[in-house]
């Protein structure tokens, strides 16, 4: 069926015709309900920040919520039915709340979500996407694995999204619009407002300070798996204070 | 007897639980791949196939082309006199509505939000937003 559709949509998608393949997850409400039935919120508050699939508790519901295949209310109620009002449930509901927030902003701002909403709090670059970053060939395992998974599956964990966005905007000085377009092209849950405004949140044009991270953070939330096989000189190694100076010229 | 209706499903509400489908559950449904937009953006095929599966699951006829033009053709083929569609916050949705204005009996169905944002509520940062409007879920 994927080949049949690929033939009919030639010129409408990013890949060559031979590279046009279905995502590993199935679309549609029935598939979304199946994912919802398989999701337990227990442990969500403490384990959601972990990236590896065997360590995390993320729901993987975002593509279904993005396209209205599942509703926010029914997902919120399903969690309430499972555990009631627990710390895990409250954290999960807040994540659903972000979707309401982004949607509300989109209704008010329209295409302005693609322009800086506020002055940047740090100097930003205007570079274009470096080809080796887009190909996942930087030598930094954390970045290259993120790109590989994004392109292969249409999904990446939210923490990896933040690390990648911060790397692109603050280390490589690439315009956040370039990263926004790259993510939007590939993410099954790609949503104009959520995506663009999250990039602005990292860049500091929709937040009070830029988002950045260090190697210790990556090691902690990947159980050290990426760093253990990385041979590159790590640009994220150092304290937050040292990185602030390196990236932004001083304490924020 | 009410006029025959066609329900238009789009990428923000692609489900049998779509509010317009729920209002007209026995009406035929259509989903249109927005060809001019797709040729500009060129998303990954995975995204398009995910939408395709959603449209199939929702029981929609699937078309490719300019959405406003295609829904008019679909209405004609279905013998529909009215078009029902669920509102989207996307600017493109407003442009489609403008393109169809006066050309078709159009019914925009308002979705029932999980949490309603009052028009006057200032949306600046998430934390104050959620503290106030998400209180039931906090």
XYZ file of C-alpha atoms in Angstrom:
390
model
C 0.000 0.000 0.000
C 2.914 2.354 0.747
C 4.261 1.867 -2.772
C 0.850 2.546 -4.253
C 0.559 5.822 -2.341
C 4.165 6.786 -3.086
C 3.413 6.508 -6.806
C 0.427 8.797 -6.504
C 2.139 11.408 -4.333
C 5.365 11.738 -6.319
C 6.694 15.281 -5.904
C 4.897 15.742 -2.592
C 7.431 14.178 -0.212
C 11.063 14.589 0.752
C 12.526 11.212 -0.128
C 13.346 9.733 -3.480
C 10.626 7.415 -4.725
C 12.739 4.400 -3.694
C 13.141 5.756 -0.159
C 9.421 6.301 0.431
C 8.499 3.885 3.218
C 5.804 3.641 5.857
C 6.575 4.701 9.424
C 7.072 1.909 11.961
C 3.902 3.001 13.754
C 0.487 2.801 12.176
C -1.789 5.812 11.762
C -5.482 5.966 12.580
C -7.741 6.035 15.589
C -7.820 2.280 16.077
C -4.024 2.157 16.190
C -4.003 5.130 18.552
C -6.464 3.433 20.892
C -4.235 0.378 20.909
C -1.229 2.516 21.949
C -3.359 4.181 24.609
C -4.500 0.829 26.012
C -0.870 -0.269 26.213
C 0.279 2.845 28.056
C 0.645 3.008 31.817
C 1.378 6.342 33.443
C 2.921 4.675 36.502
C 6.483 5.991 36.887
C 5.945 8.778 34.348
C 7.058 11.640 36.597
C 10.414 10.079 37.420
C 11.251 8.171 34.239
C 9.921 10.325 31.395
C 13.226 12.183 31.071
C 15.122 9.011 30.176
C 15.671 8.574 26.466
C 16.287 4.834 25.853
C 13.106 2.941 25.071
C 13.678 0.366 27.818
C 14.150 3.039 30.495
C 11.543 5.648 29.660
C 7.815 5.931 30.327
C 6.762 8.266 27.513
C 3.396 7.462 25.986
C 4.182 7.638 22.230
C 0.674 9.070 21.802
C 1.800 12.381 20.299
C 1.253 11.553 16.585
C -2.319 10.492 17.345
C -3.022 13.580 19.453
C -1.471 15.840 16.829
C -3.838 14.655 14.117
C -6.976 14.349 16.204
C -6.979 10.565 15.988
C -7.188 10.661 19.769
C -8.606 13.514 21.845
C -6.879 15.208 24.768
C -9.926 14.729 26.993
C -10.201 10.997 26.417
C -6.480 10.489 27.011
C -6.593 12.571 30.203
C -9.604 10.588 31.409
C -7.957 7.273 30.562
C -5.056 8.198 32.825
C -7.438 9.288 35.568
C -9.238 5.959 35.266
C -5.931 4.108 35.567
C -4.411 5.791 38.621
C -6.571 8.694 39.776
C -4.749 11.875 40.795
C -1.149 10.827 41.402
C 2.114 12.693 40.841
C 2.558 10.677 37.637
C -0.901 11.633 36.385
C -0.460 15.308 37.243
C 2.840 15.423 35.335
C 1.293 13.691 32.339
C -1.727 16.019 32.327
C 0.613 19.007 32.343
C 2.213 17.640 29.172
C -1.235 17.439 27.612
C -1.729 20.997 28.840
C 1.213 22.128 26.719
C -0.768 21.015 23.668
C -3.686 23.206 24.710
C -1.262 26.076 25.244
C 0.391 25.699 21.825
C -2.948 25.321 20.073
C -4.293 28.430 21.798
C -1.244 30.394 20.752
C -1.548 29.169 17.178
C -5.152 30.336 17.010
C -4.045 33.792 18.130
C -0.703 34.149 16.387
C -1.167 32.221 13.151
C 1.956 32.352 11.008
C 3.628 34.693 13.487
C 4.782 31.545 15.284
C 7.470 31.457 12.586
C 8.875 34.842 13.636
C 10.750 35.677 16.837
C 8.084 36.338 19.438
C 10.489 38.151 21.752
C 13.997 39.577 21.466
C 16.561 36.819 21.938
C 18.231 36.826 25.360
C 21.568 35.742 23.848
C 23.195 36.324 20.464
C 21.738 33.904 17.909
C 23.155 32.857 14.570
C 21.507 32.837 11.185
C 23.348 29.888 9.685
C 21.826 27.256 7.455
C 21.603 23.566 8.309
C 25.105 22.036 8.075
C 24.938 19.055 5.691
C 26.808 16.766 8.069
C 24.265 17.494 10.808
C 21.331 16.721 8.517
C 23.009 13.493 7.403
C 23.780 12.483 11.002
C 27.518 12.520 10.371
C 28.884 14.923 12.974
C 30.706 12.183 14.879
C 28.752 13.117 18.016
C 26.811 9.964 18.774
C 24.080 11.794 20.701
C 23.345 14.067 17.738
C 23.839 11.504 14.992
C 21.626 8.920 16.700
C 18.925 11.560 17.125
C 18.969 12.359 13.416
C 19.102 8.699 12.443
C 16.066 7.861 14.564
C 14.152 10.923 13.402
C 14.629 10.162 9.731
C 14.106 6.405 10.107
C 11.056 6.469 12.366
C 9.529 9.954 12.433
C 9.934 10.027 16.198
C 12.483 11.133 18.767
C 12.211 11.424 22.528
C 11.479 14.939 23.737
C 14.740 15.174 25.678
C 16.763 14.322 22.557
C 14.771 16.964 20.663
C 15.841 19.579 23.192
C 19.491 18.516 23.093
C 19.547 18.563 19.304
C 17.813 21.946 19.105
C 20.215 23.443 21.623
C 23.219 22.019 19.771
C 22.033 23.381 16.437
C 21.051 26.841 17.676
C 23.641 27.585 20.361
C 26.681 25.526 19.371
C 26.365 25.629 15.579
C 24.659 29.037 15.455
C 22.078 27.832 12.957
C 18.803 29.735 12.637
C 16.083 28.059 14.692
C 13.863 28.219 11.601
C 16.181 25.741 9.867
C 15.851 23.266 12.710
C 12.132 23.864 12.898
C 11.724 22.950 9.229
C 13.921 19.866 9.618
C 11.872 18.539 12.522
C 8.563 19.425 10.886
C 9.505 17.550 7.759
C 10.101 14.331 9.650
C 8.163 14.206 12.925
C 4.935 12.218 12.785
C 3.695 14.516 15.538
C 4.978 17.624 13.744
C 2.660 20.447 14.704
C 3.269 23.993 13.439
C 2.814 25.765 16.756
C 4.259 23.133 19.084
C 7.308 22.679 16.900
C 8.056 26.314 16.091
C 7.425 27.573 19.602
C 9.485 24.801 21.170
C 12.404 25.821 18.954
C 11.812 29.414 20.053
C 11.780 28.245 23.675
C 15.228 26.687 23.209
C 16.544 29.707 21.291
C 15.230 32.154 23.944
C 12.837 34.058 21.689
C 9.925 32.566 23.628
C 11.556 32.049 27.030
C 13.444 34.048 29.591
C 16.752 32.266 28.890
C 18.221 29.855 26.346
C 18.080 26.112 26.926
C 21.448 24.378 27.035
C 22.742 21.169 28.527
C 25.958 19.414 29.397
C 27.454 15.969 28.917
C 26.533 14.919 32.440
C 22.880 15.483 31.571
C 23.150 13.355 28.423
C 24.984 10.592 30.272
C 22.420 10.538 33.069
C 19.364 10.328 30.850
C 20.799 7.866 28.346
C 22.408 5.671 31.013
C 25.729 6.584 29.405
C 25.008 4.473 26.318
C 25.714 7.107 23.681
C 28.764 8.615 25.371
C 30.307 5.165 25.888
C 30.737 4.703 22.148
C 31.450 8.329 21.200
C 34.967 9.090 19.966
C 34.415 12.796 19.313
C 35.777 15.673 21.332
C 32.674 16.465 23.343
C 31.450 20.076 23.022
C 29.053 19.489 25.921
C 31.677 18.482 28.464
C 31.897 20.929 31.362
C 29.927 22.599 34.092
C 26.913 24.749 33.241
C 28.893 27.774 34.318
C 31.741 26.927 31.944
C 29.312 26.250 29.092
C 27.569 29.559 29.711
C 30.850 31.348 29.251
C 31.795 29.279 26.215
C 28.455 29.648 24.446
C 27.225 33.041 25.546
C 30.287 34.873 26.766
C 29.397 34.931 30.432
C 26.817 34.199 33.085
C 23.233 34.661 31.950
C -35.687 16.070 4.978
C -32.288 17.691 5.542
C -29.855 18.348 2.689
C -27.275 15.626 1.954
C -24.029 16.429 3.703
C -20.375 15.728 2.956
C -17.970 15.764 5.902
C -14.486 17.105 5.215
C -11.790 15.622 7.434
C -8.438 17.392 7.666
C -5.124 16.680 9.355
C -6.077 18.286 12.667
C -9.135 16.083 13.185
C -8.746 12.827 11.342
C -10.955 10.368 13.148
C -14.355 8.795 13.392
C -14.682 10.867 16.566
C -14.257 14.099 14.606
C -17.003 16.507 15.756
C -18.385 16.945 12.217
C -18.499 13.153 11.770
C -20.266 12.806 15.105
C -22.846 15.344 13.970
C -23.357 13.581 10.628
C -22.301 9.994 11.299
C -23.867 8.549 8.167
C -22.579 11.224 5.781
C -19.804 10.411 3.315
C -16.345 11.727 4.262
C -13.462 13.118 2.276
C -9.816 13.807 3.074
C -7.642 15.817 0.680
C -3.865 15.767 0.449
C -3.116 19.458 -0.072
C -0.959 19.087 -3.155
C 0.182 22.712 -3.646
C 1.242 22.906 -0.002
C 2.903 19.499 0.012
C 4.927 20.324 -3.098
C 6.303 23.341 -1.237
C 6.979 21.742 2.146
C 7.763 18.192 1.018
C 7.378 16.373 4.343
C 8.694 12.854 4.739
C 6.626 10.126 3.141
C 6.220 8.582 6.586
C 4.134 11.547 7.631
C 1.937 11.263 4.554
C 1.426 7.543 4.977
C 0.492 8.043 8.631
C -2.197 10.502 7.498
C -3.287 8.137 4.764
C -3.802 5.356 7.308
C -5.753 7.784 9.461
C -8.014 8.734 6.561
C -8.611 5.077 5.665
C -9.389 4.284 9.291
C -11.851 7.197 9.378
C -13.665 5.865 6.313
C -12.842 8.843 4.119
C -12.498 9.050 0.384
C -8.933 10.242 -0.276
C -8.116 12.842 -2.896
C -5.083 14.838 -4.016
C -5.152 18.439 -5.197
C -6.219 21.877 -4.068
C -8.447 21.217 -1.029
C -11.151 23.765 -1.824
C -11.413 22.545 -5.411
C -11.366 18.894 -4.409
C -14.083 19.163 -1.767
C -16.327 20.907 -4.287
C -15.753 18.044 -6.718
C -16.353 15.509 -3.970
C -19.613 17.224 -3.047
C -20.779 17.104 -6.625
C -19.911 13.417 -6.947
C -21.659 12.626 -3.661
C -24.696 14.742 -4.513
C -24.127 16.706 -1.315
C -25.686 20.117 -0.792
C -23.856 20.980 2.418
C -20.254 20.693 3.595
C -19.485 20.112 7.273
C -15.971 20.540 8.649
C -14.452 20.859 12.121
C -12.669 24.129 12.860
C -8.855 24.176 12.948
C -6.609 26.914 14.333
C -4.370 26.672 11.248
C -4.215 29.801 9.057
C -4.692 27.560 6.006
C -8.073 26.545 7.362
C -9.232 30.190 7.291
C -7.946 30.493 3.737
C -9.918 27.408 2.690
C -13.047 28.801 4.309
C -12.555 32.045 2.448
C -12.107 30.191 -0.836
C -15.373 28.311 -0.252
C -17.344 31.247 1.103
C -20.453 31.867 -0.968
C -19.809 28.838 -3.167
C -21.196 26.174 -0.880
C -23.519 25.698 2.085
C -20.775 25.477 4.688
C -21.107 24.355 8.294
C -18.055 24.813 10.533
C -18.372 22.596 13.588
C -16.696 23.861 16.739
C -14.652 21.201 18.546
C -15.297 20.717 22.238
C -11.922 21.542 23.808
C -10.530 19.626 26.764
C -9.710 22.978 28.382
C -11.267 26.171 27.076
C -9.102 29.301 26.902
C -11.142 32.483 27.451
C -10.581 35.055 24.707
C -9.257 37.599 27.178
C -6.830 35.214 28.883
C -3.225 36.343 28.325
C -1.131 33.545 26.826
C 2.487 34.359 27.607
C 4.062 31.576 29.633
C 2.879 28.043 30.282
C 3.169 28.011 34.082
C 0.624 30.768 34.833
C -1.619 29.422 32.070
C -1.642 25.939 33.545
C -1.933 27.122 37.136
C -5.119 28.983 36.264
C -6.791 26.931 33.527
C -5.393 23.502 34.370
C -6.272 23.685 38.062
C -8.583 20.671 37.837
C -5.681 18.615 36.485
C -2.890 19.941 38.684
